[in-house]
Amino acid sequence: MTATPIAVITGASSGIGAATARTLAAAGYRVVLTARRKDRIETLAAEITEAGHEATAYALDVTDRTAVDEFATAFRSLALLVNNAGGALGADPVASADPADWRQMYETNVIGTLNLTQALLPALTASGDGTIVILSSTAALSSYEGGGGYVAAKHGEHVLAETLRLEIVGTPVRVIEVAPGMVKTDEFATTRFRGDTEKAAKVYAGVDAPLTAEDVADTIGWAVTRPSHVNIDLLVVRPRAQASNTKVHRTL
């Protein structure tokens, strides 16, 4: 009997991470949900289990390398790692941005991804058919005003994915980067603007059908279920109303 493939999803407490966990569980993976908010991932794990799938919750801060290394000891073999944990803080220009915000974004988006990837790469390789997904952003590919810190962090993730793919070619591990554009979730913009729901709402004002977390999760599910010899190096996904980071059609 073939063992059920295991998928680790970081940042699984809400948004794209939670939607990805549901999608992968339905696709036949045993999902391991990680995030700092233990209550959230435990509730999601219970939901997935009640739906007839396999799920485990594990509270984890991806920036805590000691905790990440301890978590990794649970896996001798791993099919899939989805590096989703991250996020944006602030929208200040470079001249007046808070370095602490930049540092936090870099730690979560880049170092967090590095920590999980390094710690779990041996298990992914041991599986004989591993996949690493890095959730970056269209911010990883082009800049926009007020986004300097987030853009820098996401560029870091993009380069991490690109470099890792070069370095491990010839091993049985794929590196897939998914770069979403405008995605409307419950928390992303609200967190960025420190709880200011009015500012957060303006991000999506007048936009006909921005992407949802489920849209991105569906994209991830498709990419990771391609035949083993097929690697989706970089997949950019935007809503139809968004032509670039700075060109969005709005009806106001």
PDB file of C-alpha atoms in Angstrom:
ATOM      1  CA  MET A   1       0.000   0.000   0.000  1.00  0.00           C
ATOM      2  CA  THR A   2       1.298   3.451  -0.954  1.00  0.00           C
ATOM      3  CA  ALA A   3       1.687   5.816   1.986  1.00  0.00           C
ATOM      4  CA  THR A   4      -0.397   8.970   2.004  1.00  0.00           C
ATOM      5  CA  PRO A   5       1.787  11.892   0.879  1.00  0.00           C
ATOM      6  CA  ILE A   6       2.394  14.515   3.563  1.00  0.00           C
ATOM      7  CA  ALA A   7       2.209  18.255   2.913  1.00  0.00           C
ATOM      8  CA  VAL A   8       3.415  20.932   5.343  1.00  0.00           C
ATOM      9  CA  ILE A   9       1.736  24.332   4.950  1.00  0.00           C
ATOM     10  CA  THR A  10       3.070  27.372   6.799  1.00  0.00           C
ATOM     11  CA  GLY A  11       0.857  30.314   7.654  1.00  0.00           C
ATOM     12  CA  ALA A  12      -2.151  27.994   7.564  1.00  0.00           C
ATOM     13  CA  SER A  13      -4.264  29.878  10.113  1.00  0.00           C
ATOM     14  CA  SER A  14      -6.081  32.036   7.540  1.00  0.00           C
ATOM     15  CA  GLY A  15      -6.271  33.243   3.950  1.00  0.00           C
ATOM     16  CA  ILE A  16      -4.255  31.482   1.267  1.00  0.00           C
ATOM     17  CA  GLY A  17      -2.643  29.081   3.748  1.00  0.00           C
ATOM     18  CA  ALA A  18      -5.963  27.828   5.114  1.00  0.00           C
ATOM     19  CA  ALA A  19      -7.471  27.558   1.628  1.00  0.00           C
ATOM     20  CA  THR A  20      -4.415  25.649   0.419  1.00  0.00           C
ATOM     21  CA  ALA A  21      -4.709  23.216   3.327  1.00  0.00           C
ATOM     22  CA  ARG A  22      -8.324  22.455   2.361  1.00  0.00           C
ATOM     23  CA  THR A  23      -7.415  22.057  -1.313  1.00  0.00           C
ATOM     24  CA  LEU A  24      -4.472  19.736  -0.682  1.00  0.00           C
ATOM     25  CA  ALA A  25      -6.400  17.639   1.851  1.00  0.00           C
ATOM     26  CA  ALA A  26      -9.157  17.131  -0.727  1.00  0.00           C
ATOM     27  CA  ALA A  27      -6.460  16.161  -3.260  1.00  0.00           C
ATOM     28  CA  GLY A  28      -5.316  13.307  -1.004  1.00  0.00           C
ATOM     29  CA  TYR A  29      -2.498  14.790   1.063  1.00  0.00           C
ATOM     30  CA  ARG A  30      -2.189  14.438   4.812  1.00  0.00           C
ATOM     31  CA  VAL A  31      -1.795  18.086   5.678  1.00  0.00           C
ATOM     32  CA  VAL A  32       0.298  19.420   8.535  1.00  0.00           C
ATOM     33  CA  LEU A  33      -0.872  22.917   9.392  1.00  0.00           C
ATOM     34  CA  THR A  34       1.586  25.333  10.962  1.00  0.00           C
ATOM     35  CA  ALA A  35       1.089  28.891  12.219  1.00  0.00           C
ATOM     36  CA  ARG A  36       1.604  30.859  15.417  1.00  0.00           C
ATOM     37  CA  ARG A  37      -2.134  30.929  16.202  1.00  0.00           C
ATOM     38  CA  LYS A  38      -2.647  27.455  17.601  1.00  0.00           C
ATOM     39  CA  ASP A  39      -6.400  27.803  18.096  1.00  0.00           C
ATOM     40  CA  ARG A  40      -6.936  28.703  14.434  1.00  0.00           C
ATOM     41  CA  ILE A  41      -5.031  25.752  12.992  1.00  0.00           C
ATOM     42  CA  GLU A  42      -6.570  23.323  15.482  1.00  0.00           C
ATOM     43  CA  THR A  43     -10.032  24.445  14.393  1.00  0.00           C
ATOM     44  CA  LEU A  44      -9.068  24.057  10.737  1.00  0.00           C
ATOM     45  CA  ALA A  45      -7.533  20.628  11.349  1.00  0.00           C
ATOM     46  CA  ALA A  46     -10.778  19.522  13.023  1.00  0.00           C
ATOM     47  CA  GLU A  47     -12.798  20.836  10.054  1.00  0.00           C
ATOM     48  CA  ILE A  48     -10.621  18.962   7.558  1.00  0.00           C
ATOM     49  CA  THR A  49     -10.754  15.770   9.611  1.00  0.00           C
ATOM     50  CA  GLU A  50     -14.543  15.967   9.904  1.00  0.00           C
ATOM     51  CA  ALA A  51     -14.672  16.242   6.109  1.00  0.00           C
ATOM     52  CA  GLY A  52     -13.006  12.823   5.915  1.00  0.00           C
ATOM     53  CA  HIS A  53      -9.420  13.930   5.271  1.00  0.00           C
ATOM     54  CA  GLU A  54      -6.192  13.834   7.328  1.00  0.00           C
ATOM     55  CA  ALA A  55      -4.888  16.904   9.120  1.00  0.00           C
ATOM     56  CA  THR A  56      -2.591  17.778  12.021  1.00  0.00           C
ATOM     57  CA  ALA A  57      -2.012  21.158  13.653  1.00  0.00           C
ATOM     58  CA  TYR A  58       1.405  22.270  14.936  1.00  0.00           C
ATOM     59  CA  ALA A  59       1.966  25.717  16.447  1.00  0.00           C
ATOM     60  CA  LEU A  60       5.136  27.159  14.931  1.00  0.00           C
ATOM     61  CA  ASP A  61       6.862  30.489  14.434  1.00  0.00           C
ATOM     62  CA  VAL A  62       8.814  30.154  11.188  1.00  0.00           C
ATOM     63  CA  THR A  63      11.363  32.742  12.336  1.00  0.00           C
ATOM     64  CA  ASP A  64      12.354  30.606  15.358  1.00  0.00           C
ATOM     65  CA  ARG A  65      15.056  28.341  13.941  1.00  0.00           C
ATOM     66  CA  THR A  66      15.313  26.168  17.042  1.00  0.00           C
ATOM     67  CA  ALA A  67      11.579  25.472  16.945  1.00  0.00           C
ATOM     68  CA  VAL A  68      11.705  24.827  13.194  1.00  0.00           C
ATOM     69  CA  ASP A  69      14.543  22.316  13.577  1.00  0.00           C
ATOM     70  CA  GLU A  70      12.624  20.512  16.324  1.00  0.00           C
ATOM     71  CA  PHE A  71       9.514  20.403  14.124  1.00  0.00           C
ATOM     72  CA  ALA A  72      11.534  18.942  11.238  1.00  0.00           C
ATOM     73  CA  THR A  73      12.631  15.921  13.308  1.00  0.00           C
ATOM     74  CA  ALA A  74       9.120  14.510  12.911  1.00  0.00           C
ATOM     75  CA  PHE A  75       9.656  13.871   9.186  1.00  0.00           C
ATOM     76  CA  ARG A  76      11.815  11.196   7.636  1.00  0.00           C
ATOM     77  CA  SER A  77      10.060  11.657   4.308  1.00  0.00           C
ATOM     78  CA  LEU A  78       7.960  14.551   3.053  1.00  0.00           C
ATOM     79  CA  ALA A  79       6.158  15.059  -0.250  1.00  0.00           C
ATOM     80  CA  LEU A  80       5.405  18.769  -0.188  1.00  0.00           C
ATOM     81  CA  LEU A  81       6.330  21.983   1.605  1.00  0.00           C
ATOM     82  CA  VAL A  82       4.236  25.099   0.960  1.00  0.00           C
ATOM     83  CA  ASN A  83       6.089  28.179   2.201  1.00  0.00           C
ATOM     84  CA  ASN A  84       3.146  30.524   2.600  1.00  0.00           C
ATOM     85  CA  ALA A  85       3.873  32.366   5.861  1.00  0.00           C
ATOM     86  CA  GLY A  86       4.634  36.033   5.276  1.00  0.00           C
ATOM     87  CA  GLY A  87       2.818  39.311   4.823  1.00  0.00           C
ATOM     88  CA  ALA A  88       3.209  43.065   4.512  1.00  0.00           C
ATOM     89  CA  LEU A  89       3.539  45.852   7.067  1.00  0.00           C
ATOM     90  CA  GLY A  90       2.946  49.477   6.201  1.00  0.00           C
ATOM     91  CA  ALA A  91       2.878  51.389   2.923  1.00  0.00           C
ATOM     92  CA  ASP A  92       5.319  54.177   3.709  1.00  0.00           C
ATOM     93  CA  PRO A  93       7.837  55.587   1.229  1.00  0.00           C
ATOM     94  CA  VAL A  94      11.466  54.530   1.523  1.00  0.00           C
ATOM     95  CA  ALA A  95      12.392  57.942   2.956  1.00  0.00           C
ATOM     96  CA  SER A  96      10.191  57.551   6.028  1.00  0.00           C
ATOM     97  CA  ALA A  97       9.531  53.811   6.422  1.00  0.00           C
ATOM     98  CA  ASP A  98      10.172  52.162   9.774  1.00  0.00           C
ATOM     99  CA  PRO A  99      13.227  49.881   9.550  1.00  0.00           C
ATOM    100  CA  ALA A 100      11.563  47.612  12.118  1.00  0.00           C
ATOM    101  CA  ASP A 101       8.765  46.913   9.629  1.00  0.00           C
ATOM    102  CA  TRP A 102      11.280  46.064   6.921  1.00  0.00           C
ATOM    103  CA  ARG A 103      13.163  43.787   9.299  1.00  0.00           C
ATOM    104  CA  GLN A 104      10.007  41.955  10.350  1.00  0.00           C
ATOM    105  CA  MET A 105       8.891  41.463   6.742  1.00  0.00           C
ATOM    106  CA  TYR A 106      12.309  40.131   5.783  1.00  0.00           C
ATOM    107  CA  GLU A 107      12.434  37.792   8.770  1.00  0.00           C
ATOM    108  CA  THR A 108       8.992  36.331   8.081  1.00  0.00           C
ATOM    109  CA  ASN A 109       8.962  36.203   4.293  1.00  0.00           C
ATOM    110  CA  VAL A 110      12.597  35.361   3.557  1.00  0.00           C
ATOM    111  CA  ILE A 111      14.249  33.910   6.665  1.00  0.00           C
ATOM    112  CA  GLY A 112      11.101  31.978   7.573  1.00  0.00           C
ATOM    113  CA  THR A 113      11.077  30.416   4.107  1.00  0.00           C
ATOM    114  CA  LEU A 114      14.804  29.697   4.374  1.00  0.00           C
ATOM    115  CA  ASN A 115      14.382  28.074   7.794  1.00  0.00           C
ATOM    116  CA  LEU A 116      11.651  25.659   6.710  1.00  0.00           C
ATOM    117  CA  THR A 117      13.315  24.873   3.400  1.00  0.00           C
ATOM    118  CA  GLN A 118      16.676  24.064   4.969  1.00  0.00           C
ATOM    119  CA  ALA A 119      15.175  22.044   7.800  1.00  0.00           C
ATOM    120  CA  LEU A 120      12.853  19.961   5.606  1.00  0.00           C
ATOM    121  CA  LEU A 121      14.961  19.575   2.450  1.00  0.00           C
ATOM    122  CA  PRO A 122      16.485  16.255   3.632  1.00  0.00           C
ATOM    123  CA  ALA A 123      12.999  14.761   4.144  1.00  0.00           C
ATOM    124  CA  LEU A 124      11.782  16.143   0.817  1.00  0.00           C
ATOM    125  CA  THR A 125      14.786  14.586  -0.901  1.00  0.00           C
ATOM    126  CA  ALA A 126      14.332  11.279   0.934  1.00  0.00           C
ATOM    127  CA  SER A 127      10.792  11.010  -0.441  1.00  0.00           C
ATOM    128  CA  GLY A 128      12.209  10.523  -3.914  1.00  0.00           C
ATOM    129  CA  ASP A 129       9.644  12.963  -5.282  1.00  0.00           C
ATOM    130  CA  GLY A 130       9.506  16.162  -3.231  1.00  0.00           C
ATOM    131  CA  THR A 131       8.091  19.570  -4.069  1.00  0.00           C
ATOM    132  CA  ILE A 132       8.771  22.969  -2.513  1.00  0.00           C
ATOM    133  CA  VAL A 133       6.288  25.752  -3.170  1.00  0.00           C
ATOM    134  CA  ILE A 134       7.255  29.336  -2.421  1.00  0.00           C
ATOM    135  CA  LEU A 135       4.390  31.810  -2.287  1.00  0.00           C
ATOM    136  CA  SER A 136       5.909  35.083  -3.362  1.00  0.00           C
ATOM    137  CA  SER A 137       3.904  37.855  -5.028  1.00  0.00           C
ATOM    138  CA  THR A 138       3.867  39.992  -8.133  1.00  0.00           C
ATOM    139  CA  ALA A 139       5.749  42.326  -5.773  1.00  0.00           C
ATOM    140  CA  ALA A 140       8.648  39.892  -6.223  1.00  0.00           C
ATOM    141  CA  LEU A 141       8.854  40.876  -9.865  1.00  0.00           C
ATOM    142  CA  SER A 142       8.219  44.631 -10.004  1.00  0.00           C
ATOM    143  CA  SER A 143       8.212  47.599  -7.654  1.00  0.00           C
ATOM    144  CA  TYR A 144       5.506  50.071  -6.711  1.00  0.00           C
ATOM    145  CA  GLU A 145       5.436  53.238  -4.624  1.00  0.00           C
ATOM    146  CA  GLY A 146       4.891  52.685  -0.928  1.00  0.00           C
ATOM    147  CA  GLY A 147       5.805  49.025  -1.183  1.00  0.00           C
ATOM    148  CA  GLY A 148       9.588  49.162  -0.776  1.00  0.00           C
ATOM    149  CA  GLY A 149       9.912  46.894   2.242  1.00  0.00           C
ATOM    150  CA  TYR A 150       7.436  44.297   1.030  1.00  0.00           C
ATOM    151  CA  VAL A 151       8.836  44.396  -2.497  1.00  0.00           C
ATOM    152  CA  ALA A 152      12.365  43.896  -1.149  1.00  0.00           C
ATOM    153  CA  ALA A 153      11.281  40.917   0.943  1.00  0.00           C
ATOM    154  CA  LYS A 154       9.357  39.295  -1.889  1.00  0.00           C
ATOM    155  CA  HIS A 155      12.261  39.853  -4.278  1.00  0.00           C
ATOM    156  CA  GLY A 156      14.328  37.996  -1.685  1.00  0.00           C
ATOM    157  CA  GLU A 157      11.924  35.058  -1.766  1.00  0.00           C
ATOM    158  CA  HIS A 158      11.955  35.052  -5.560  1.00  0.00           C
ATOM    159  CA  VAL A 159      15.750  34.915  -5.653  1.00  0.00           C
ATOM    160  CA  LEU A 160      15.764  32.207  -2.984  1.00  0.00           C
ATOM    161  CA  ALA A 161      13.499  30.049  -5.176  1.00  0.00           C
ATOM    162  CA  GLU A 162      15.501  30.742  -8.311  1.00  0.00           C
ATOM    163  CA  THR A 163      18.846  29.996  -6.661  1.00  0.00           C
ATOM    164  CA  LEU A 164      17.631  26.865  -4.881  1.00  0.00           C
ATOM    165  CA  ARG A 165      16.325  25.462  -8.157  1.00  0.00           C
ATOM    166  CA  LEU A 166      19.779  25.899  -9.701  1.00  0.00           C
ATOM    167  CA  GLU A 167      21.556  24.351  -6.733  1.00  0.00           C
ATOM    168  CA  ILE A 168      19.435  21.208  -6.349  1.00  0.00           C
ATOM    169  CA  VAL A 169      18.876  20.373 -10.009  1.00  0.00           C
ATOM    170  CA  GLY A 170      19.422  16.642 -10.456  1.00  0.00           C
ATOM    171  CA  THR A 171      17.809  15.806  -7.122  1.00  0.00           C
ATOM    172  CA  PRO A 172      14.208  14.524  -6.900  1.00  0.00           C
ATOM    173  CA  VAL A 173      12.858  17.865  -5.626  1.00  0.00           C
ATOM    174  CA  ARG A 174      10.953  20.495  -7.613  1.00  0.00           C
ATOM    175  CA  VAL A 175      10.887  24.201  -6.716  1.00  0.00           C
ATOM    176  CA  ILE A 176       7.681  25.988  -7.705  1.00  0.00           C
ATOM    177  CA  GLU A 177       7.104  29.696  -7.217  1.00  0.00           C
ATOM    178  CA  VAL A 178       3.553  31.043  -7.278  1.00  0.00           C
ATOM    179  CA  ALA A 179       3.303  34.836  -7.481  1.00  0.00           C
ATOM    180  CA  PRO A 180      -0.224  36.152  -6.899  1.00  0.00           C
ATOM    181  CA  GLY A 181      -1.316  39.682  -7.678  1.00  0.00           C
ATOM    182  CA  MET A 182      -4.298  41.316  -5.974  1.00  0.00           C
ATOM    183  CA  VAL A 183      -5.878  38.816  -3.588  1.00  0.00           C
ATOM    184  CA  LYS A 184      -8.690  39.887  -1.297  1.00  0.00           C
ATOM    185  CA  THR A 185      -8.496  38.025   2.000  1.00  0.00           C
ATOM    186  CA  ASP A 186      -9.799  38.786   5.476  1.00  0.00           C
ATOM    187  CA  GLU A 187      -6.441  39.799   6.902  1.00  0.00           C
ATOM    188  CA  PHE A 188      -3.720  40.778   4.408  1.00  0.00           C
ATOM    189  CA  ALA A 189      -4.554  44.457   3.856  1.00  0.00           C
ATOM    190  CA  THR A 190      -5.938  44.903   7.379  1.00  0.00           C
ATOM    191  CA  THR A 191      -2.669  43.633   8.844  1.00  0.00           C
ATOM    192  CA  ARG A 192      -0.668  45.824   6.485  1.00  0.00           C
ATOM    193  CA  PHE A 193      -2.540  48.903   7.696  1.00  0.00           C
ATOM    194  CA  ARG A 194      -2.429  47.830  11.354  1.00  0.00           C
ATOM    195  CA  GLY A 195      -6.129  47.202  11.746  1.00  0.00           C
ATOM    196  CA  ASP A 196      -7.354  50.221   9.772  1.00  0.00           C
ATOM    197  CA  THR A 197     -10.261  48.584   7.931  1.00  0.00           C
ATOM    198  CA  GLU A 198     -11.101  51.753   6.010  1.00  0.00           C
ATOM    199  CA  LYS A 199      -7.632  51.920   4.458  1.00  0.00           C
ATOM    200  CA  ALA A 200      -7.716  48.177   3.799  1.00  0.00           C
ATOM    201  CA  ALA A 201     -11.043  48.438   1.970  1.00  0.00           C
ATOM    202  CA  LYS A 202      -9.650  51.120  -0.363  1.00  0.00           C
ATOM    203  CA  VAL A 203      -7.132  48.628  -1.750  1.00  0.00           C
ATOM    204  CA  TYR A 204      -9.966  46.707  -3.400  1.00  0.00           C
ATOM    205  CA  ALA A 205     -12.419  49.574  -3.988  1.00  0.00           C
ATOM    206  CA  GLY A 206     -14.100  49.388  -7.382  1.00  0.00           C
ATOM    207  CA  VAL A 207     -12.158  46.286  -8.464  1.00  0.00           C
ATOM    208  CA  ASP A 208     -14.372  43.739 -10.163  1.00  0.00           C
ATOM    209  CA  ALA A 209     -13.569  40.329  -8.674  1.00  0.00           C
ATOM    210  CA  PRO A 210     -10.074  40.443  -7.155  1.00  0.00           C
ATOM    211  CA  LEU A 211      -8.565  37.008  -6.604  1.00  0.00           C
ATOM    212  CA  THR A 212      -9.699  34.998  -3.596  1.00  0.00           C
ATOM    213  CA  ALA A 213      -7.625  32.742  -1.351  1.00  0.00           C
ATOM    214  CA  GLU A 214      -9.396  29.803  -2.980  1.00  0.00           C
ATOM    215  CA  ASP A 215      -8.272  30.942  -6.447  1.00  0.00           C
ATOM    216  CA  VAL A 216      -4.637  30.883  -5.346  1.00  0.00           C
ATOM    217  CA  ALA A 217      -5.071  27.576  -3.525  1.00  0.00           C
ATOM    218  CA  ASP A 218      -6.541  26.068  -6.687  1.00  0.00           C
ATOM    219  CA  THR A 219      -3.497  27.297  -8.608  1.00  0.00           C
ATOM    220  CA  ILE A 220      -1.147  25.710  -6.064  1.00  0.00           C
ATOM    221  CA  GLY A 221      -3.115  22.467  -6.143  1.00  0.00           C
ATOM    222  CA  TRP A 222      -2.807  22.324  -9.925  1.00  0.00           C
ATOM    223  CA  ALA A 223       0.914  23.076  -9.943  1.00  0.00           C
ATOM    224  CA  VAL A 224       1.882  20.452  -7.360  1.00  0.00           C
ATOM    225  CA  THR A 225      -0.198  17.693  -8.956  1.00  0.00           C
ATOM    226  CA  ARG A 226       1.516  17.893 -12.339  1.00  0.00           C
ATOM    227  CA  PRO A 227       3.536  14.783 -13.285  1.00  0.00           C
ATOM    228  CA  SER A 228       6.821  14.562 -11.398  1.00  0.00           C
ATOM    229  CA  HIS A 229       8.937  15.531 -14.400  1.00  0.00           C
ATOM    230  CA  VAL A 230       6.952  18.752 -14.912  1.00  0.00           C
ATOM    231  CA  ASN A 231       8.193  21.781 -12.950  1.00  0.00           C
ATOM    232  CA  ILE A 232       6.165  24.980 -12.934  1.00  0.00           C
ATOM    233  CA  ASP A 233       9.104  27.291 -12.264  1.00  0.00           C
ATOM    234  CA  LEU A 234       7.090  30.490 -11.902  1.00  0.00           C
ATOM    235  CA  LEU A 235       3.353  31.002 -12.121  1.00  0.00           C
ATOM    236  CA  VAL A 236       2.019  34.565 -12.016  1.00  0.00           C
ATOM    237  CA  VAL A 237      -1.707  34.835 -11.320  1.00  0.00           C
ATOM    238  CA  ARG A 238      -3.698  38.070 -11.275  1.00  0.00           C
ATOM    239  CA  PRO A 239      -7.365  39.013 -11.489  1.00  0.00           C
ATOM    240  CA  ARG A 240      -8.513  40.086 -14.941  1.00  0.00           C
ATOM    241  CA  ALA A 241      -8.939  43.647 -13.653  1.00  0.00           C
ATOM    242  CA  GLN A 242      -5.238  43.941 -12.788  1.00  0.00           C
ATOM    243  CA  ALA A 243      -2.727  44.382 -15.600  1.00  0.00           C
ATOM    244  CA  SER A 244       0.247  45.152 -13.326  1.00  0.00           C
ATOM    245  CA  ASN A 245       1.023  46.211  -9.767  1.00  0.00           C
ATOM    246  CA  THR A 246       0.232  49.807 -10.724  1.00  0.00           C
ATOM    247  CA  LYS A 247      -2.460  49.322 -13.397  1.00  0.00           C
ATOM    248  CA  VAL A 248      -5.807  48.230 -11.995  1.00  0.00           C
ATOM    249  CA  HIS A 249      -9.205  48.834 -13.557  1.00  0.00           C
ATOM    250  CA  ARG A 250     -11.647  50.281 -11.034  1.00  0.00           C
ATOM    251  CA  THR A 251     -15.306  51.231 -11.414  1.00  0.00           C
ATOM    252  CA  LEU A 252     -16.022  53.912  -8.827  1.00  0.00           C
TER     253      LEU A 252
END
